[in-house]
PDB file of C-alpha atoms in Angstrom:
ATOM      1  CA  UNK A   1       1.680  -0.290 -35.672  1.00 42.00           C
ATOM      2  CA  UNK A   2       2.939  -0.668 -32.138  1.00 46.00           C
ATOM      3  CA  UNK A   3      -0.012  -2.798 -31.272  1.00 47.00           C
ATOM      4  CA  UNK A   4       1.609  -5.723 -33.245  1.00 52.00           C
ATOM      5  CA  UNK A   5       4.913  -4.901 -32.387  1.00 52.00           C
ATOM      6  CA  UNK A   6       6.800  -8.149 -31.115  1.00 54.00           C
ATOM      7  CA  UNK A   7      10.087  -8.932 -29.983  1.00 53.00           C
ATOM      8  CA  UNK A   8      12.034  -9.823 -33.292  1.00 56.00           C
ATOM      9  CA  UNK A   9      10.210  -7.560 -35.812  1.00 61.00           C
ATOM     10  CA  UNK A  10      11.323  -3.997 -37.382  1.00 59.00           C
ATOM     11  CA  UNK A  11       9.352  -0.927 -36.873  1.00 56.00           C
ATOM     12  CA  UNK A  12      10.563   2.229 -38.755  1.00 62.00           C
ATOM     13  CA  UNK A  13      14.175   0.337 -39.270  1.00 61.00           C
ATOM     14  CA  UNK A  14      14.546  -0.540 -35.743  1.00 61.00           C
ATOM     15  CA  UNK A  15      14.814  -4.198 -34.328  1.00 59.00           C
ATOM     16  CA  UNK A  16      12.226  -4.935 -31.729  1.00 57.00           C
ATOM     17  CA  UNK A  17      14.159  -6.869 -29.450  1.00 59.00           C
ATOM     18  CA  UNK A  18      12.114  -5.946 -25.944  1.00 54.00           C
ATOM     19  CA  UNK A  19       9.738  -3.622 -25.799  1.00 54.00           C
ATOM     20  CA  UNK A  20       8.504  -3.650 -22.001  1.00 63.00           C
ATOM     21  CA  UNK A  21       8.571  -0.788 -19.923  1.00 73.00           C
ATOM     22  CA  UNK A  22      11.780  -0.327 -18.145  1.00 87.00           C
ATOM     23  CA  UNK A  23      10.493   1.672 -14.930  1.00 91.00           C
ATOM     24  CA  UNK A  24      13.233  -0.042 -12.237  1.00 92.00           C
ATOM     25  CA  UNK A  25      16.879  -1.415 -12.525  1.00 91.00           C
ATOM     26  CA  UNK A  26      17.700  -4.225 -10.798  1.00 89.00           C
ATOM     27  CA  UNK A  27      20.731  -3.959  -8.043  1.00 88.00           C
ATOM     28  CA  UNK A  28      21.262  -7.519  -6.889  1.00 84.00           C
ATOM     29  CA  UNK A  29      18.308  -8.428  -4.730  1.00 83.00           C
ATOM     30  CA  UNK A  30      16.647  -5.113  -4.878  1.00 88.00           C
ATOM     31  CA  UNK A  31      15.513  -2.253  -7.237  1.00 93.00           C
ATOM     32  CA  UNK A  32      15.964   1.756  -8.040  1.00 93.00           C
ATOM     33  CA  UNK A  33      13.724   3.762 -10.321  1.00 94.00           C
ATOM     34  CA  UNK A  34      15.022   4.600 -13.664  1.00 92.00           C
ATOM     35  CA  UNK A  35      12.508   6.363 -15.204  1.00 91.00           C
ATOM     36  CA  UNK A  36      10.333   9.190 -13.687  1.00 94.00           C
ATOM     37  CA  UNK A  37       7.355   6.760 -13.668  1.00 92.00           C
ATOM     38  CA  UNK A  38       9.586   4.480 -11.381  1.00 94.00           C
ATOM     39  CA  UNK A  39      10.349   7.489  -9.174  1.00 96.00           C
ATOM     40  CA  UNK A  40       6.294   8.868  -9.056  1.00 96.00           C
ATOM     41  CA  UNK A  41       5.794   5.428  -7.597  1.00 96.00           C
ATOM     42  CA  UNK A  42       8.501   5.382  -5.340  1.00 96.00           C
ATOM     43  CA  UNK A  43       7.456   8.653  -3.743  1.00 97.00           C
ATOM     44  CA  UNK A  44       3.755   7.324  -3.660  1.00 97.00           C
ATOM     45  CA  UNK A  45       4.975   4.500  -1.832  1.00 97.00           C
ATOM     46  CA  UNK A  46       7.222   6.356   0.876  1.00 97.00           C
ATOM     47  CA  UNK A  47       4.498   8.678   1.120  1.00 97.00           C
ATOM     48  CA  UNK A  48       2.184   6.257   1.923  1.00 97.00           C
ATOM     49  CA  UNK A  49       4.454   4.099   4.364  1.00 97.00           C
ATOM     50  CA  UNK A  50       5.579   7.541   6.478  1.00 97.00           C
ATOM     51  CA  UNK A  51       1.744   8.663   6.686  1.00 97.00           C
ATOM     52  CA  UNK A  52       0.422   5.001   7.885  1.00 97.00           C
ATOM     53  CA  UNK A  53       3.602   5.384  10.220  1.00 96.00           C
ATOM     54  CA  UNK A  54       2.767   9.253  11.753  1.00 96.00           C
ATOM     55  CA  UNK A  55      -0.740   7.905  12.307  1.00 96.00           C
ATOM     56  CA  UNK A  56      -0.002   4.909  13.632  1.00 96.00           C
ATOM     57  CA  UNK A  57       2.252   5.990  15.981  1.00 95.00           C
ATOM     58  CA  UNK A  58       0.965   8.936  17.204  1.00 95.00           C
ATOM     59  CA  UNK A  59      -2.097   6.331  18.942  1.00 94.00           C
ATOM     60  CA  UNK A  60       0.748   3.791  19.733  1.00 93.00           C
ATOM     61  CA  UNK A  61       2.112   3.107  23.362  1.00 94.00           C
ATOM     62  CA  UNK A  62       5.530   1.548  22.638  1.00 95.00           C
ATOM     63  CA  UNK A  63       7.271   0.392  19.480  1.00 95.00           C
ATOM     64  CA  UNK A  64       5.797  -2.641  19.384  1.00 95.00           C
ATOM     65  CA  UNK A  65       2.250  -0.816  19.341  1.00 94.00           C
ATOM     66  CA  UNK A  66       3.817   0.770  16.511  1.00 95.00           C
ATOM     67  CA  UNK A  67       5.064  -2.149  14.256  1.00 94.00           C
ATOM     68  CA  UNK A  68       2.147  -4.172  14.668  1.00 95.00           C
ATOM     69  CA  UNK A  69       0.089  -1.169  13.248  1.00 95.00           C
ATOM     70  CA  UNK A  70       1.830  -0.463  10.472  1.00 96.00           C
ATOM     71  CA  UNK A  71       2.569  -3.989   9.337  1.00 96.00           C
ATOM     72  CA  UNK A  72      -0.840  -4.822   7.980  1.00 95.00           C
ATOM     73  CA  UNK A  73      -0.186  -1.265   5.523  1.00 96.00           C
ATOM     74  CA  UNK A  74       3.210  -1.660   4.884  1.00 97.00           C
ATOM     75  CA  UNK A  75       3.705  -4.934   3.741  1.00 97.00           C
ATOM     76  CA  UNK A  76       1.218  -5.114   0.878  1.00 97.00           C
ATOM     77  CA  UNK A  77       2.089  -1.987  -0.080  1.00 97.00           C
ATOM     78  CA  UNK A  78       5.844  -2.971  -0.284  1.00 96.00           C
ATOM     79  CA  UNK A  79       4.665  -6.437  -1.679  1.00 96.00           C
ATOM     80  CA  UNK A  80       3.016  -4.539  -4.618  1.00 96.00           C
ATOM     81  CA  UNK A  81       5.829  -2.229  -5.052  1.00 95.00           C
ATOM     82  CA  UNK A  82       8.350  -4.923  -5.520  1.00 94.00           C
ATOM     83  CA  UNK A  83       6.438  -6.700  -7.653  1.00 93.00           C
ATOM     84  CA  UNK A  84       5.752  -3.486  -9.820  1.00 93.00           C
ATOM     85  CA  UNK A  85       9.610  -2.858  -9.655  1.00 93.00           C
ATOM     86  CA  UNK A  86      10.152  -6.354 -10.769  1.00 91.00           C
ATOM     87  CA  UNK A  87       7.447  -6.288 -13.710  1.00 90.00           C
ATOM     88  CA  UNK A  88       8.661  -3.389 -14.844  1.00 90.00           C
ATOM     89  CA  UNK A  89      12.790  -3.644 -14.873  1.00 88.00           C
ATOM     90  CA  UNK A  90      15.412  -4.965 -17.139  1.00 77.00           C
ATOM     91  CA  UNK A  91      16.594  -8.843 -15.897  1.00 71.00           C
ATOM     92  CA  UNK A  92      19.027  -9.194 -13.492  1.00 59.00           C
ATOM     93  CA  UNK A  93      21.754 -10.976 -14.065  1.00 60.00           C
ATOM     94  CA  UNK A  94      21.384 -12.688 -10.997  1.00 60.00           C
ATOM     95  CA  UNK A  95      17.688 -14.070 -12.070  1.00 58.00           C
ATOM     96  CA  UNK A  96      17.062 -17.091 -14.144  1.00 58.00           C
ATOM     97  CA  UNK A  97      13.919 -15.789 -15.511  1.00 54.00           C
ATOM     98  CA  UNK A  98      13.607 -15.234 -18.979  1.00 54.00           C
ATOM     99  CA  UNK A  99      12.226 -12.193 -21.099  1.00 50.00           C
ATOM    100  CA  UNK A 100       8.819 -12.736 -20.727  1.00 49.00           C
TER     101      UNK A 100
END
């Protein structure tokens, strides 16, 4: 079954080597979607950031009015998004982590 299914074991004749979702690839320091889960979530994301940014700025007086209102939506957002995008992606090359 694919509930016991662990890196190293055989299921139906094929080696079990890593069997994590690959939703992102890594491109040095940052990620792309490479699935069309990764992309759903991209597009959530942007849709998010460019609403928080139309309402934000449409009640802001300068650009600084603007970037301090969208900071405290943006950056957790992004936050989460990179760490979804790392979670879910293939090592880099570039990382020393291993294949958790």
């Amino acid at each position: 079954m694919w509930l016991d299914a662990k890196p190293g074991r055989e299921y139906l004749g094929v080696a079990l080597k890593d069997v994590r979702m690959r939703w992102f690839k890594p491109i040095g320091i940052v990620f792309r979607p490479a699935s069309i889960a990764g992309w759903a979530i991209s597009l959530l994301v942007l849709a998010l950031c460019l609403n928080v940014f139309v309402g934000v700025d449409a009640r802001s007086h300068s650009v600084s009015d603007t970037l301090y209102g969208v900071f405290p939506y943006w950056v957790p957002t992004l936050l989460a998004w990179l760490w979804l995008a790392r979670r879910t992606s293939e090592p880099s090359p570039y990382s020393d982590r291993s294949s958790a």
